[in-house]
XYZ file of C-alpha atoms in Angstrom:
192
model
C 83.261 128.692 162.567
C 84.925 125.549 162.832
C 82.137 123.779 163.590
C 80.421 124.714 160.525
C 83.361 124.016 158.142
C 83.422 120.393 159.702
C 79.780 120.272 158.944
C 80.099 121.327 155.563
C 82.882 118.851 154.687
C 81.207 115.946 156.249
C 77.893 117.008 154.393
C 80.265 117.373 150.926
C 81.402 113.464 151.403
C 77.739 112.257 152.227
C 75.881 114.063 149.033
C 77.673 111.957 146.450
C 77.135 109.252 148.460
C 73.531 109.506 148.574
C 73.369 110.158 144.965
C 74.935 106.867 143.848
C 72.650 104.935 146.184
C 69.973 106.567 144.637
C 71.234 105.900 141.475
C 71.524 101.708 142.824
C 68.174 101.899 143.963
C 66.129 101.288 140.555
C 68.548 98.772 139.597
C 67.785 96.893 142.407
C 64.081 97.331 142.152
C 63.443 95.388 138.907
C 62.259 91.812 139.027
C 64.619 89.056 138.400
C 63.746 85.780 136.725
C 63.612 83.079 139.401
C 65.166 80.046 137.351
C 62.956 77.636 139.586
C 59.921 79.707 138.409
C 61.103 79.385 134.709
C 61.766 75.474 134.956
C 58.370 75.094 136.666
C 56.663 76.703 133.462
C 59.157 75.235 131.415
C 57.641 72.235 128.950
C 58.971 68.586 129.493
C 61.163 69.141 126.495
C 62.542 72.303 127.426
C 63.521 70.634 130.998
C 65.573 67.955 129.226
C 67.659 70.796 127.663
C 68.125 72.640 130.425
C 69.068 69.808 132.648
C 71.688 69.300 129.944
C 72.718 72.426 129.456
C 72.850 73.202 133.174
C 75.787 70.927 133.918
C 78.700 72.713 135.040
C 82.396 72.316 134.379
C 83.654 71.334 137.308
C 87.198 70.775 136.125
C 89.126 74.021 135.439
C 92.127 74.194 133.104
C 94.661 74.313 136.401
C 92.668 71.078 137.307
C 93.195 69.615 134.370
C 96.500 70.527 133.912
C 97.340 68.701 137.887
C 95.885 65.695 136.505
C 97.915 65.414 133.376
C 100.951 66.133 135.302
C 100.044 63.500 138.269
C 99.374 61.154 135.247
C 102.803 61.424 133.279
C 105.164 59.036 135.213
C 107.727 60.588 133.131
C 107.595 63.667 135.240
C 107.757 61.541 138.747
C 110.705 62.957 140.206
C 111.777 65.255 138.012
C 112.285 69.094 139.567
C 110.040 71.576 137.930
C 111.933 74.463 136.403
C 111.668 78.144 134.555
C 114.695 80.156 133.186
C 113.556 83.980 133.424
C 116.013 86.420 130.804
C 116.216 89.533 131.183
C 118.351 91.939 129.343
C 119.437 92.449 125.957
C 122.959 90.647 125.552
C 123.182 88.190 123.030
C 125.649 86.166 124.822
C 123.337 86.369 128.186
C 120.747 85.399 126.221
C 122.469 82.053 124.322
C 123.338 81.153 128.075
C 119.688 80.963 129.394
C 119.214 78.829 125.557
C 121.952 76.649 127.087
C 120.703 76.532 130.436
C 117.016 75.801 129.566
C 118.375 72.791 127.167
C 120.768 71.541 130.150
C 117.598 71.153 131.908
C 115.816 69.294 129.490
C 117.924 66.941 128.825
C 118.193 66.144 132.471
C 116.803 63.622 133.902
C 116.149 65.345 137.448
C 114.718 68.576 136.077
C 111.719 69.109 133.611
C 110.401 72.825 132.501
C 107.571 73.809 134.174
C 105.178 77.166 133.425
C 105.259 80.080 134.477
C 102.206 79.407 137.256
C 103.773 76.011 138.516
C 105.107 75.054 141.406
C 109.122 74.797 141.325
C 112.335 76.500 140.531
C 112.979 79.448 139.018
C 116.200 81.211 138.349
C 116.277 84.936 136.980
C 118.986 85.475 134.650
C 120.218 88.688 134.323
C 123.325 89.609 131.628
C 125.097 92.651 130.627
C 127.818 93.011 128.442
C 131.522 93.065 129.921
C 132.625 96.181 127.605
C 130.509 98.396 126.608
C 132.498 98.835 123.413
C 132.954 95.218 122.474
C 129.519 93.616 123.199
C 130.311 90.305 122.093
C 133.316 89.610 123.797
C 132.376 88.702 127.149
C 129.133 89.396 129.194
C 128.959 89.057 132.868
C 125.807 87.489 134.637
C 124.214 87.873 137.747
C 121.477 84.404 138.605
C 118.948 84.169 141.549
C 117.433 80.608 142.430
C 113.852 81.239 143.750
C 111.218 78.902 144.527
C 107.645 79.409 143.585
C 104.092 78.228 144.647
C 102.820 78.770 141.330
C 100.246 81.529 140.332
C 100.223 85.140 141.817
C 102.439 83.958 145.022
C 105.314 85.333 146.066
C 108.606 83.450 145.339
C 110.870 82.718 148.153
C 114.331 83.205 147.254
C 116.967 81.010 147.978
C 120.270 81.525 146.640
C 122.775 83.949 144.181
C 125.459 84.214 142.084
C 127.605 86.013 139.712
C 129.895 85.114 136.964
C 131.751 86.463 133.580
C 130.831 83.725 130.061
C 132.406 84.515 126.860
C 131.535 82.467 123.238
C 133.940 79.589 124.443
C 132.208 78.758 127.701
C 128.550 79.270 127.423
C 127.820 75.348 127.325
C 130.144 74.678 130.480
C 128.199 77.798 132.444
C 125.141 76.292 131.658
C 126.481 72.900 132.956
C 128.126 74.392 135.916
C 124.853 76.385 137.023
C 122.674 73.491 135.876
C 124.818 71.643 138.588
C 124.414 73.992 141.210
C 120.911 74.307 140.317
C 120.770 70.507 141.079
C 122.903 71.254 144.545
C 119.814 74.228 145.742
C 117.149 72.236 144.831
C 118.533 68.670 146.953
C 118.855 71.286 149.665
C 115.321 72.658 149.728
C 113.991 69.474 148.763
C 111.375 70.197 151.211
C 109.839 72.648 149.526
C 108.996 70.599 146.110
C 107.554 67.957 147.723
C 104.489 67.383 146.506
């Protein structure tokens, strides 16, 4: 009895399986243009426009986008960076304004995208009373570095801290700084 109930399940698995190769099967069987065929009957005219429409693009947009930032000597030096919010406090939300303008007005950091190579701190804010949003928020930061792309970011350092109205531009200066401190530790890692 067992026997038979293995066959049966094994058989259950196999019949769909046959079906969709079946299915494949006159797909497969009809005749596909053979593009040296075509130029071969192809007129002398018609060959000149398919040699020029035949040239490829080698250059992708990433490519391109390498080159330009190889080219701008502007950018020579300079750490790329990305401020991530998230959250829905106003005044966590001012300081990653105030962080992301510390940065460009740096001259060691520059912002980068979201698939470039570089820094990139997640910001993270709640309010400090849950009553009184606007009084105070406390903040929670993580420096990661990023390969770019669909890679997985490495992280490299934390932190906490409590900014109210008064001291948003000196907690942007003061992680800006620190920001400075992580990435002239793992300077390794940016090299390019």
């Amino acid at each position: 009895m067992r026997r038979f109930v293995a066959v049966m399940i094994v058989l259950s698995l196999l019949v769909p399986a046959v079906a969709l190769a079946q299915q494949a099967a006159p797909k497969a069987e009809q005749k596909v243009e053979d593009p040296v065929e075509k130029k071969a009957e192809a007129k002398p005219e018609q060959k000149a426009e398919q040699k020029s429409e035949a040239k490829p693009e080698h250059k992708t947009a990433k490519a391109e986008h390498k080159a330009e930032k190889k080219q701008d000597p502007a950018n020579k030096g300079r750490v790329p960076v990305v401020v991530d919010f998230e959250g829905e406090d106003a005044l966590g939300q001012r300081l990653a304004f105030e962080l992301r303008e510390a940065f460009r007005a740096s001259s060691g950091f520059r912002p980068a995208g979201a698939g470039d190579k570089g820094l990139r701190l997640r910001l993270r804010a709640v309010p400090e009373f849950k009553d009184r949003p606007n009084l105070g928020s406390i903040y929670a930061v993580s420096w990661l570095f990023s390969e770019g792309g669909n890679v997985l970011s490495y992280f490299l350092d934390s932190g906490l801290g409590v900014v109210d109205e008064g001291s948003l531009k000196r907690e942007a200066q003061n992680l800006a700084a620190r920001t400075d401190e992580i990435s002239g530790r793992f300077a390794y890692l940016l090299a390019e």
